[in-house]
Amino acid sequence: MNPYLVLGVSQAADDKTIRQAYLHALKGASPDTNPIRFRELNQAYEKIKDETCRNQYFLFNTDCPGDSPEDAFIKHVRLQGIPKPLAWDSLKEMLRNCAKS
Amino acid sequence: MGAPSNSPSSNQTGAPPLNPSEARARDFLAQGRWRKARDEFKVLCKIDRAKYLPLLIQANVGLTREMLAKGLVSEAQPVLAYLKTIAAPAELQSLELEFALKSGDGGRQIACFIPLLTAPNAQLSDDEKRRLADQLVVAFQPIDAALPDAARLAVEVGAVQQALQAVAAEQYESALTGLRPLPQSSLVSHWRLFVKGLVAFHQGDRDKAARCFHALPANSVPGRARLSYLVWLGEPLVSGKTTALRDEAGATFCRLVGAPGADRLIREAEGHWRAARPFEMYRLLRKNLGGFPSEGLDWMGTLTRFCFHCLFVLPFEEAGDYAAALGELADAGKTKSETELKLILRALCLFYVRDGSPEILNSEWQRFIGLVHHSKKPNPRLAAVAYDWLGSVLAKPPEGPSPWMAAQRRPAFLSEAIEALRKSIELDPENLAAHLHLVEAYRLGHNHSERNRLLDDMTQRFPESKAVLVLAGGRCLDRKAYAKGAGYFARALALDRLDPAVPDALVTAKLLHAQQLFKERRLDKARQLFDGLAELTLDPPGNLVRSRWALQLRRGLLEQLLGDASLAGPWLAEARAASPSIAAFLVFAQTLELLYASGHKSEGSFEKEFVRLCQSPVKGSEAVVLLRLHEYWQRCEQPAAEQQCERMIDRFLRAAAKSVFQRDDCRQVAELIRPHSHFSAGLAVWIKRGLKQDARDPLLRFYQWQHQRDAFTTPGATGYRLQPLLDEAVRRQDDHAGKLIRKELEAIKAHPPRPLPPPFEDEFEDVFSEDPGMEGDEVLDNLPPMGPEGDGLAQGIIELLRNASEAEIKKLRRTRPKGMPEMVFDAILNAVRQPLPLPTPSKPPNQPKPPPWADPNQLDLF
């Protein structure tokens, strides 16, 4: 996945910001408690840790963000963190639509 | 009102016979053709209302249910209204409830059914009751508590509604507290699970959320509403054929994640993708999304990355079509934005890097760099990386019909490559990779002075880079600046003491320096150099540069040939004693003597002793050491030593075949001898002898097959030959043989050899054996048909030979393709050269020798 999204930093972030985000994210994902996330964070950090890596990533990265457009979209939104609840009107509309179907 | 227990068309025994109209109506009713049945019974009712009214009601009920099932709620409404005029209200309760549920107009209508929920003797199933209760909840209207038995239900429904509202307001604690008093027996108790699931989801407790959502009844309203949350949680709700973002779940999911309305588009794009229409997918997204393609980190950016990066995961042909379509878009100047053009150029350059034209790659990549420069703030380091990549790609030798051909060719775009690499260094002088690529490009272009200058500059700029120091050291050895080279290697060793190639290179440089000093008669200094090698000396005899015996042998020989012969004896005696075998000592000594005595006549005393040794019984296992010696000389690219070594080993192999040897010796030797190499004949004698003892030995038969097969064996023929050997190996539990044979079979499956039926080499040899006196042109005319690949190979050889200097011809002859007899090579050479005047050597005779130092792992002494 996109390392900027994994670490939650902008594409203009500098080395320091990226390292801070990486260390912060690591606090919730130790290799014992969440090895998958830990590996994901490490891989993401390695890709953009310094300017050379970021340049390489920008120019030559060909990683596919998913197996299909839908998969890429779902993986993308999962990386964004837990969404806020639906607004009251949207929730009502959603439930009414579910009642009709 | 269910289906009648008896068929409506059946006529009970003793009943009067049916008239045709009634019979037809009953048939329609039995077949479920409600509309036809209704029309028939309507007419019949006018004749006998009492008799036919129940059947008319039945037909109308059937019709209403059918319409509701099809979702035709508005069409069902007049039918239901008509039914109310002819049927008793009690008969229609269930149907009216179903209509109310389907219409989704909970509120007022549903309230009418509250008594059905609360009455103990109500005729509704639990499922129907729950659906009705769900409708009361999603009506989001207060229930009239004054209705009989409605007070409790009104409180429970109100509590659920308030809890949902609290969730929407992110008041999770209040949502849970509000539902706590809800009894388990309540008709809306499943909503508590839903609210709990929502709270857990938004608080990040994924496991609890998934548990709560999974416990919901699937056909309830919350059971359907949970789907979008489960998609987010990554629960496997959908099979491979269906899409996760379908129906309301997809719409809600997209609304939840801040992309309202995206579900329809993504679903459609998914359809194109699954139908192997990637360009249609791209076109759809491009047309319908304003900000697409995007380089951002939003979901459109992710879809953009998917659309361009999928090129690298699609099957080759599909990807080729897609790339061509994208290319057409860019060529036609129809790109939507500069970003789109940039993304297309980048993807296509990376995609076509292997097979595309370097010329186009050069122009398109430069265009891409220009666009990047234009769209972002100038970033010289980024541009340097981009130019470095371009230079390294352009400097790659073109792929030929064979690896041998490729190695001989000069990259067609070398000057462009050098220009790009220089530009990269200009933009970022600290770019080490660009420097290294430029060194390699100079080497390929035989531009030695520039290469030396650049390497000297690099040692100043990158004093801490081992790769640079090793390269610079190697280049110094090429120019016979041994002391300087040793200095670079010593610095590299200080940086990395664990890489064994660096001390090997350092010792090599010092030995060459010592040899030079011996030749200059500066004996004391040369001896000091040898003395200084003590700390780098190894005891195991395998390393022919740094092992004690090899160093002692070199020193003894140098003393004998170029120094004080009286000092040579002890060194040679010690070397002989420490050598892995006498044969190895004699072969190494003879080959070294040949090199050190250049300009003097070699006495050949070691060879004479070797000949005597071969006349007595010798151990087959010693051949392994000798073959490693031969490998060493091959790596050193010393043809004279290599040929000398070959002669001696050949003699040894034949002598050893006459002596007693073990099967394991044969295995070790066979694995060191490449098929169709100089020693194949010697090995064939070994194998033949081994097979005399055990004719079915799978390992020996495998080696025999390996050394006898021709270059155009088809996979089928290979399988036919190897399968019985594999079976035998399995039967004997010979794991080693089994492993080798399986590996060969798999390799042939993965990379089948060229499927050309004519046995190229055999026929080639036949041509010459029948008429060795043919002239060059006749030879070419009489060559067997080779097919497109063979033609390419021959054409490539002809082109190379036509343009090669004498020095290059010598090298080409030595490194000709495996299996090509030397006479064939000479015949081609003659044929090529006859019509044209011989090219005058354009380069000095000591010109380009490929550096053994380019790869630090191949550093060896010669």
mmCIF file of N, CA, C and O in Angstrom, chain B residues 763-844:
data_model
loop_
_atom_site.group_PDB
_atom_site.id
_atom_site.type_symbol
_atom_site.label_atom_id
_atom_site.label_comp_id
_atom_site.label_asym_id
_atom_site.label_seq_id
_atom_site.Cartn_x
_atom_site.Cartn_y
_atom_site.Cartn_z
ATOM 1 N N GLU B 763 24.505 -31.769 -37.674
ATOM 2 C CA GLU B 763 24.526 -31.550 -39.112
ATOM 3 C C GLU B 763 25.677 -30.634 -39.488
ATOM 4 O O GLU B 763 26.309 -30.786 -40.513
ATOM 5 N N PHE B 764 25.905 -29.691 -38.620
ATOM 6 C CA PHE B 764 27.013 -28.772 -38.828
ATOM 7 C C PHE B 764 28.314 -29.540 -38.976
ATOM 8 O O PHE B 764 29.078 -29.358 -39.899
ATOM 9 N N GLU B 765 28.502 -30.467 -38.039
ATOM 10 C CA GLU B 765 29.741 -31.240 -38.076
ATOM 11 C C GLU B 765 29.772 -32.141 -39.294
ATOM 12 O O GLU B 765 30.806 -32.330 -39.920
ATOM 13 N N ASP B 766 28.588 -32.686 -39.643
ATOM 14 C CA ASP B 766 28.533 -33.562 -40.819
ATOM 15 C C ASP B 766 28.980 -32.828 -42.072
ATOM 16 O O ASP B 766 29.694 -33.348 -42.901
ATOM 17 N N VAL B 767 28.548 -31.589 -42.195
ATOM 18 C CA VAL B 767 28.896 -30.808 -43.371
ATOM 19 C C VAL B 767 30.400 -30.770 -43.535
ATOM 20 O O VAL B 767 30.938 -30.987 -44.607
ATOM 21 N N PHE B 768 31.080 -30.567 -42.419
ATOM 22 C CA PHE B 768 32.531 -30.447 -42.512
ATOM 23 C C PHE B 768 33.212 -31.803 -42.646
ATOM 24 O O PHE B 768 34.208 -31.950 -43.327
ATOM 25 N N SER B 769 32.635 -32.797 -41.995
ATOM 26 C CA SER B 769 33.302 -34.094 -42.046
ATOM 27 C C SER B 769 33.202 -34.683 -43.450
ATOM 28 O O SER B 769 34.113 -35.363 -43.898
ATOM 29 N N GLU B 770 32.094 -34.364 -44.146
ATOM 30 C CA GLU B 770 31.960 -34.923 -45.494
ATOM 31 C C GLU B 770 32.908 -34.236 -46.480
ATOM 32 O O GLU B 770 33.480 -34.843 -47.346
ATOM 33 N N ASP B 771 33.036 -32.933 -46.332
ATOM 34 C CA ASP B 771 33.851 -32.218 -47.294
ATOM 35 C C ASP B 771 34.641 -31.127 -46.599
ATOM 36 O O ASP B 771 34.257 -29.968 -46.577
ATOM 37 N N PRO B 772 35.743 -31.524 -45.999
ATOM 38 C CA PRO B 772 36.490 -30.547 -45.222
ATOM 39 C C PRO B 772 37.136 -29.473 -46.075
ATOM 40 O O PRO B 772 37.570 -28.459 -45.568
ATOM 41 N N GLY B 773 37.172 -29.688 -47.361
ATOM 42 C CA GLY B 773 37.864 -28.723 -48.209
ATOM 43 C C GLY B 773 36.987 -27.608 -48.716
ATOM 44 O O GLY B 773 37.411 -26.860 -49.580
ATOM 45 N N MET B 774 35.786 -27.494 -48.234
ATOM 46 C CA MET B 774 34.901 -26.462 -48.766
ATOM 47 C C MET B 774 35.411 -25.067 -48.463
ATOM 48 O O MET B 774 35.974 -24.823 -47.404
ATOM 49 N N GLU B 775 35.126 -24.168 -49.354
ATOM 50 C CA GLU B 775 35.496 -22.773 -49.125
ATOM 51 C C GLU B 775 34.442 -22.135 -48.216
ATOM 52 O O GLU B 775 33.343 -22.655 -48.045
ATOM 53 N N GLY B 776 34.798 -20.959 -47.712
ATOM 54 C CA GLY B 776 33.905 -20.303 -46.757
ATOM 55 C C GLY B 776 32.496 -20.103 -47.265
ATOM 56 O O GLY B 776 31.528 -20.431 -46.588
ATOM 57 N N ASP B 777 32.331 -19.569 -48.483
ATOM 58 C CA ASP B 777 30.996 -19.312 -48.999
ATOM 59 C C ASP B 777 30.186 -20.592 -49.128
ATOM 60 O O ASP B 777 29.003 -20.625 -48.845
ATOM 61 N N GLU B 778 30.897 -21.658 -49.561
ATOM 62 C CA GLU B 778 30.193 -22.932 -49.700
ATOM 63 C C GLU B 778 29.700 -23.409 -48.343
ATOM 64 O O GLU B 778 28.624 -23.955 -48.207
ATOM 65 N N VAL B 779 30.545 -23.161 -47.346
ATOM 66 C CA VAL B 779 30.163 -23.570 -45.995
ATOM 67 C C VAL B 779 28.858 -22.910 -45.611
ATOM 68 O O VAL B 779 27.914 -23.549 -45.164
ATOM 69 N N LEU B 780 28.792 -21.609 -45.847
ATOM 70 C CA LEU B 780 27.582 -20.890 -45.468
ATOM 71 C C LEU B 780 26.387 -21.361 -46.288
ATOM 72 O O LEU B 780 25.291 -21.495 -45.779
ATOM 73 N N ASP B 781 26.651 -21.650 -47.583
ATOM 74 C CA ASP B 781 25.548 -22.115 -48.422
ATOM 75 C C ASP B 781 25.029 -23.469 -47.976
ATOM 76 O O ASP B 781 23.869 -23.797 -48.157
ATOM 77 N N ASN B 782 25.957 -24.284 -47.441
ATOM 78 C CA ASN B 782 25.562 -25.645 -47.082
ATOM 79 C C ASN B 782 25.080 -25.804 -45.644
ATOM 80 O O ASN B 782 24.827 -26.907 -45.204
ATOM 81 N N LEU B 783 24.982 -24.707 -44.947
ATOM 82 C CA LEU B 783 24.533 -24.820 -43.557
ATOM 83 C C LEU B 783 23.095 -25.307 -43.525
ATOM 84 O O LEU B 783 22.297 -24.952 -44.385
ATOM 85 N N PRO B 784 22.747 -26.127 -42.558
ATOM 86 C CA PRO B 784 21.365 -26.591 -42.471
ATOM 87 C C PRO B 784 20.445 -25.433 -42.099
ATOM 88 O O PRO B 784 20.905 -24.445 -41.517
ATOM 89 N N PRO B 785 19.149 -25.564 -42.418
ATOM 90 C CA PRO B 785 18.221 -24.500 -42.018
ATOM 91 C C PRO B 785 18.164 -24.414 -40.498
ATOM 92 O O PRO B 785 18.117 -25.434 -39.821
ATOM 93 N N MET B 786 18.195 -23.191 -39.978
ATOM 94 C CA MET B 786 18.290 -23.059 -38.521
ATOM 95 C C MET B 786 17.056 -22.452 -37.898
ATOM 96 O O MET B 786 16.969 -22.338 -36.691
ATOM 97 N N GLY B 787 16.111 -21.982 -38.689
ATOM 98 C CA GLY B 787 14.941 -21.351 -38.106
ATOM 99 C C GLY B 787 15.280 -19.932 -37.732
ATOM 100 O O GLY B 787 16.434 -19.508 -37.837
ATOM 101 N N PRO B 788 14.278 -19.149 -37.284
ATOM 102 C CA PRO B 788 14.495 -17.726 -37.046
ATOM 103 C C PRO B 788 15.553 -17.436 -35.992
ATOM 104 O O PRO B 788 16.380 -16.549 -36.151
ATOM 105 N N GLU B 789 15.583 -18.235 -34.929
ATOM 106 C CA GLU B 789 16.550 -17.930 -33.868
ATOM 107 C C GLU B 789 17.967 -18.258 -34.305
ATOM 108 O O GLU B 789 18.908 -17.518 -34.057
ATOM 109 N N GLY B 790 18.095 -19.401 -34.987
ATOM 110 C CA GLY B 790 19.409 -19.788 -35.489
ATOM 111 C C GLY B 790 19.910 -18.770 -36.495
ATOM 112 O O GLY B 790 21.086 -18.401 -36.492
ATOM 113 N N ASP B 791 19.009 -18.286 -37.352
ATOM 114 C CA ASP B 791 19.385 -17.273 -38.334
ATOM 115 C C ASP B 791 19.910 -16.030 -37.634
ATOM 116 O O ASP B 791 20.916 -15.444 -38.027
ATOM 117 N N GLY B 792 19.204 -15.668 -36.590
ATOM 118 C CA GLY B 792 19.597 -14.472 -35.830
ATOM 119 C C GLY B 792 20.978 -14.638 -35.243
ATOM 120 O O GLY B 792 21.808 -13.734 -35.300
ATOM 121 N N LEU B 793 21.248 -15.813 -34.712
ATOM 122 C CA LEU B 793 22.547 -16.088 -34.094
ATOM 123 C C LEU B 793 23.652 -16.010 -35.153
ATOM 124 O O LEU B 793 24.669 -15.340 -34.963
ATOM 125 N N ALA B 794 23.418 -16.699 -36.301
ATOM 126 C CA ALA B 794 24.432 -16.709 -37.354
ATOM 127 C C ALA B 794 24.664 -15.294 -37.872
ATOM 128 O O ALA B 794 25.805 -14.864 -38.053
ATOM 129 N N GLN B 795 23.569 -14.559 -38.075
ATOM 130 C CA GLN B 795 23.678 -13.204 -38.589
ATOM 131 C C GLN B 795 24.484 -12.339 -37.615
ATOM 132 O O GLN B 795 25.344 -11.554 -38.010
ATOM 133 N N GLY B 796 24.190 -12.542 -36.334
ATOM 134 C CA GLY B 796 24.902 -11.770 -35.319
ATOM 135 C C GLY B 796 26.378 -12.080 -35.330
ATOM 136 O O GLY B 796 27.230 -11.188 -35.261
ATOM 137 N N ILE B 797 26.722 -13.372 -35.462
ATOM 138 C CA ILE B 797 28.138 -13.767 -35.480
ATOM 139 C C ILE B 797 28.818 -13.148 -36.697
ATOM 140 O O ILE B 797 29.928 -12.606 -36.615
ATOM 141 N N ILE B 798 28.118 -13.214 -37.841
ATOM 142 C CA ILE B 798 28.711 -12.681 -39.078
ATOM 143 C C ILE B 798 28.991 -11.181 -38.925
ATOM 144 O O ILE B 798 30.081 -10.702 -39.243
ATOM 145 N N GLU B 799 28.010 -10.470 -38.388
ATOM 146 C CA GLU B 799 28.193 -9.013 -38.211
ATOM 147 C C GLU B 799 29.365 -8.717 -37.290
ATOM 148 O O GLU B 799 30.198 -7.852 -37.570
ATOM 149 N N LEU B 800 29.422 -9.489 -36.204
ATOM 150 C CA LEU B 800 30.502 -9.265 -35.241
ATOM 151 C C LEU B 800 31.862 -9.497 -35.875
ATOM 152 O O LEU B 800 32.779 -8.696 -35.727
ATOM 153 N N LEU B 801 31.968 -10.619 -36.608
ATOM 154 C CA LEU B 801 33.253 -10.988 -37.195
ATOM 155 C C LEU B 801 33.677 -9.988 -38.259
ATOM 156 O O LEU B 801 34.861 -9.688 -38.401
ATOM 157 N N ARG B 802 32.698 -9.498 -38.996
ATOM 158 C CA ARG B 802 33.013 -8.551 -40.059
ATOM 159 C C ARG B 802 33.674 -7.293 -39.487
ATOM 160 O O ARG B 802 34.567 -6.718 -40.084
ATOM 161 N N ASN B 803 33.214 -6.855 -38.330
ATOM 162 C CA ASN B 803 33.673 -5.578 -37.789
ATOM 163 C C ASN B 803 34.760 -5.730 -36.727
ATOM 164 O O ASN B 803 35.192 -4.736 -36.144
ATOM 165 N N ALA B 804 35.157 -6.969 -36.449
ATOM 166 C CA ALA B 804 36.077 -7.155 -35.324
ATOM 167 C C ALA B 804 37.528 -6.984 -35.748
ATOM 168 O O ALA B 804 37.908 -7.284 -36.880
ATOM 169 N N SER B 805 38.334 -6.479 -34.809
ATOM 170 C CA SER B 805 39.770 -6.374 -35.061
ATOM 171 C C SER B 805 40.408 -7.732 -34.775
ATOM 172 O O SER B 805 39.750 -8.647 -34.264
ATOM 173 N N GLU B 806 41.706 -7.860 -35.084
ATOM 174 C CA GLU B 806 42.378 -9.144 -34.879
ATOM 175 C C GLU B 806 42.347 -9.546 -33.408
ATOM 176 O O GLU B 806 42.107 -10.702 -33.075
ATOM 177 N N ALA B 807 42.585 -8.548 -32.552
ATOM 178 C CA ALA B 807 42.589 -8.843 -31.116
ATOM 179 C C ALA B 807 41.213 -9.343 -30.677
ATOM 180 O O ALA B 807 41.091 -10.281 -29.883
ATOM 181 N N GLU B 808 40.196 -8.694 -31.252
ATOM 182 C CA GLU B 808 38.836 -9.097 -30.873
ATOM 183 C C GLU B 808 38.505 -10.485 -31.422
ATOM 184 O O GLU B 808 37.826 -11.274 -30.759
ATOM 185 N N ILE B 809 39.017 -10.774 -32.630
ATOM 186 C CA ILE B 809 38.764 -12.102 -33.221
ATOM 187 C C ILE B 809 39.342 -13.181 -32.313
ATOM 188 O O ILE B 809 38.709 -14.200 -32.056
ATOM 189 N N LYS B 810 40.554 -12.903 -31.801
ATOM 190 C CA LYS B 810 41.196 -13.882 -30.923
ATOM 191 C C LYS B 810 40.305 -14.160 -29.717
ATOM 192 O O LYS B 810 40.091 -15.285 -29.313
ATOM 193 N N LYS B 811 39.781 -13.061 -29.186
ATOM 194 C CA LYS B 811 38.946 -13.209 -27.996
ATOM 195 C C LYS B 811 37.639 -13.929 -28.343
ATOM 196 O O LYS B 811 37.165 -14.792 -27.599
ATOM 197 N N LEU B 812 37.081 -13.578 -29.491
ATOM 198 C CA LEU B 812 35.820 -14.205 -29.908
ATOM 199 C C LEU B 812 36.015 -15.706 -30.124
ATOM 200 O O LEU B 812 35.164 -16.508 -29.762
ATOM 201 N N ARG B 813 37.173 -16.066 -30.694
ATOM 202 C CA ARG B 813 37.419 -17.485 -30.942
ATOM 203 C C ARG B 813 37.486 -18.230 -29.606
ATOM 204 O O ARG B 813 36.943 -19.302 -29.444
ATOM 205 N N ARG B 814 38.145 -17.581 -28.662
ATOM 206 C CA ARG B 814 38.307 -18.232 -27.357
ATOM 207 C C ARG B 814 36.977 -18.361 -26.619
ATOM 208 O O ARG B 814 36.735 -19.344 -25.934
ATOM 209 N N THR B 815 36.130 -17.362 -26.773
ATOM 210 C CA THR B 815 34.875 -17.384 -26.006
ATOM 211 C C THR B 815 33.683 -17.754 -26.886
ATOM 212 O O THR B 815 32.566 -17.390 -26.580
ATOM 213 N N ARG B 816 33.954 -18.455 -27.998
ATOM 214 C CA ARG B 816 32.851 -18.801 -28.917
ATOM 215 C C ARG B 816 31.777 -19.611 -28.180
ATOM 216 O O ARG B 816 32.066 -20.200 -27.125
ATOM 217 N N PRO B 817 30.530 -19.666 -28.745
ATOM 218 C CA PRO B 817 29.444 -20.378 -28.054
ATOM 219 C C PRO B 817 29.824 -21.813 -27.747
ATOM 220 O O PRO B 817 30.504 -22.459 -28.556
ATOM 221 N N LYS B 818 29.339 -22.279 -26.626
ATOM 222 C CA LYS B 818 29.668 -23.635 -26.214
ATOM 223 C C LYS B 818 29.141 -24.623 -27.244
ATOM 224 O O LYS B 818 28.026 -24.498 -27.719
ATOM 225 N N GLY B 819 29.931 -25.579 -27.555
ATOM 226 C CA GLY B 819 29.478 -26.599 -28.497
ATOM 227 C C GLY B 819 29.864 -26.275 -29.930
ATOM 228 O O GLY B 819 29.708 -27.113 -30.809
ATOM 229 N N MET B 820 30.347 -25.063 -30.184
ATOM 230 C CA MET B 820 30.733 -24.732 -31.568
ATOM 231 C C MET B 820 32.196 -25.138 -31.769
ATOM 232 O O MET B 820 33.087 -24.590 -31.113
ATOM 233 N N PRO B 821 32.459 -26.105 -32.681
ATOM 234 C CA PRO B 821 33.859 -26.498 -32.904
ATOM 235 C C PRO B 821 34.655 -25.322 -33.464
ATOM 236 O O PRO B 821 34.100 -24.475 -34.172
ATOM 237 N N GLU B 822 35.953 -25.308 -33.152
ATOM 238 C CA GLU B 822 36.783 -24.190 -33.579
ATOM 239 C C GLU B 822 36.827 -24.090 -35.100
ATOM 240 O O GLU B 822 36.838 -23.005 -35.676
ATOM 241 N N MET B 823 36.810 -25.274 -35.777
ATOM 242 C CA MET B 823 36.880 -25.247 -37.239
ATOM 243 C C MET B 823 35.634 -24.598 -37.836
ATOM 244 O O MET B 823 35.695 -23.946 -38.869
ATOM 245 N N VAL B 824 34.507 -24.753 -37.151
ATOM 246 C CA VAL B 824 33.278 -24.113 -37.639
ATOM 247 C C VAL B 824 33.428 -22.603 -37.516
ATOM 248 O O VAL B 824 33.097 -21.843 -38.433
ATOM 249 N N PHE B 825 33.965 -22.188 -36.391
ATOM 250 C CA PHE B 825 34.174 -20.760 -36.174
ATOM 251 C C PHE B 825 35.092 -20.194 -37.272
ATOM 252 O O PHE B 825 34.807 -19.158 -37.874
ATOM 253 N N ASP B 826 36.188 -20.923 -37.544
ATOM 254 C CA ASP B 826 37.137 -20.441 -38.563
ATOM 255 C C ASP B 826 36.512 -20.429 -39.944
ATOM 256 O O ASP B 826 36.775 -19.533 -40.750
ATOM 257 N N ALA B 827 35.682 -21.442 -40.212
ATOM 258 C CA ALA B 827 35.027 -21.490 -41.518
ATOM 259 C C ALA B 827 34.111 -20.279 -41.689
ATOM 260 O O ALA B 827 34.087 -19.642 -42.751
ATOM 261 N N ILE B 828 33.381 -19.945 -40.638
ATOM 262 C CA ILE B 828 32.490 -18.776 -40.726
ATOM 263 C C ILE B 828 33.329 -17.518 -40.914
ATOM 264 O O ILE B 828 33.022 -16.650 -41.724
ATOM 265 N N LEU B 829 34.422 -17.469 -40.165
ATOM 266 C CA LEU B 829 35.294 -16.297 -40.251
ATOM 267 C C LEU B 829 35.814 -16.125 -41.680
ATOM 268 O O LEU B 829 35.774 -15.025 -42.241
ATOM 269 N N ASN B 830 36.262 -17.220 -42.276
ATOM 270 C CA ASN B 830 36.773 -17.152 -43.650
ATOM 271 C C ASN B 830 35.669 -16.712 -44.608
ATOM 272 O O ASN B 830 35.892 -15.873 -45.492
ATOM 273 N N ALA B 831 34.507 -17.321 -44.432
ATOM 274 C CA ALA B 831 33.394 -17.004 -45.332
ATOM 275 C C ALA B 831 33.031 -15.536 -45.238
ATOM 276 O O ALA B 831 32.744 -14.876 -46.237
ATOM 277 N N VAL B 832 33.061 -15.019 -44.034
ATOM 278 C CA VAL B 832 32.678 -13.626 -43.821
ATOM 279 C C VAL B 832 33.727 -12.695 -44.413
ATOM 280 O O VAL B 832 33.417 -11.664 -44.984
ATOM 281 N N ARG B 833 34.974 -13.105 -44.311
ATOM 282 C CA ARG B 833 36.053 -12.176 -44.673
ATOM 283 C C ARG B 833 36.442 -12.215 -46.141
ATOM 284 O O ARG B 833 37.055 -11.286 -46.616
ATOM 285 N N GLN B 834 36.132 -13.303 -46.785
ATOM 286 C CA GLN B 834 36.601 -13.428 -48.168
ATOM 287 C C GLN B 834 36.188 -12.273 -49.077
ATOM 288 O O GLN B 834 37.025 -11.698 -49.730
ATOM 289 N N PRO B 835 34.921 -11.928 -49.123
ATOM 290 C CA PRO B 835 34.554 -10.878 -50.074
ATOM 291 C C PRO B 835 35.034 -9.501 -49.659
ATOM 292 O O PRO B 835 35.044 -8.587 -50.464
ATOM 293 N N LEU B 836 35.394 -9.344 -48.424
ATOM 294 C CA LEU B 836 35.775 -8.016 -47.942
ATOM 295 C C LEU B 836 37.250 -7.991 -47.595
ATOM 296 O O LEU B 836 37.813 -9.014 -47.189
ATOM 297 N N PRO B 837 37.930 -6.845 -47.733
ATOM 298 C CA PRO B 837 39.321 -6.768 -47.288
ATOM 299 C C PRO B 837 39.378 -6.903 -45.770
ATOM 300 O O PRO B 837 38.450 -6.504 -45.069
ATOM 301 N N LEU B 838 40.464 -7.492 -45.320
ATOM 302 C CA LEU B 838 40.595 -7.666 -43.874
ATOM 303 C C LEU B 838 40.643 -6.316 -43.175
ATOM 304 O O LEU B 838 41.356 -5.422 -43.624
ATOM 305 N N PRO B 839 39.874 -6.128 -42.128
ATOM 306 C CA PRO B 839 39.927 -4.840 -41.443
ATOM 307 C C PRO B 839 41.262 -4.664 -40.731
ATOM 308 O O PRO B 839 41.802 -5.611 -40.177
ATOM 309 N N THR B 840 41.797 -3.455 -40.828
ATOM 310 C CA THR B 840 43.063 -3.202 -40.149
ATOM 311 C C THR B 840 42.780 -3.008 -38.676
ATOM 312 O O THR B 840 41.782 -2.412 -38.307
ATOM 313 N N PRO B 841 43.665 -3.541 -37.867
ATOM 314 C CA PRO B 841 43.402 -3.388 -36.432
ATOM 315 C C PRO B 841 43.369 -1.905 -36.060
ATOM 316 O O PRO B 841 44.329 -1.178 -36.335
ATOM 317 N N SER B 842 42.270 -1.480 -35.498
ATOM 318 C CA SER B 842 42.108 -0.069 -35.194
ATOM 319 C C SER B 842 42.546 0.254 -33.776
ATOM 320 O O SER B 842 42.582 1.389 -33.373
ATOM 321 N N LYS B 843 42.835 -0.786 -33.016
ATOM 322 C CA LYS B 843 43.180 -0.523 -31.626
ATOM 323 C C LYS B 843 44.527 -1.131 -31.313
ATOM 324 O O LYS B 843 44.918 -2.120 -31.941
ATOM 325 N N PRO B 844 45.244 -0.612 -30.373
ATOM 326 C CA PRO B 844 46.531 -1.213 -30.005
ATOM 327 C C PRO B 844 46.321 -2.644 -29.537
ATOM 328 O O PRO B 844 45.260 -2.985 -29.022
#
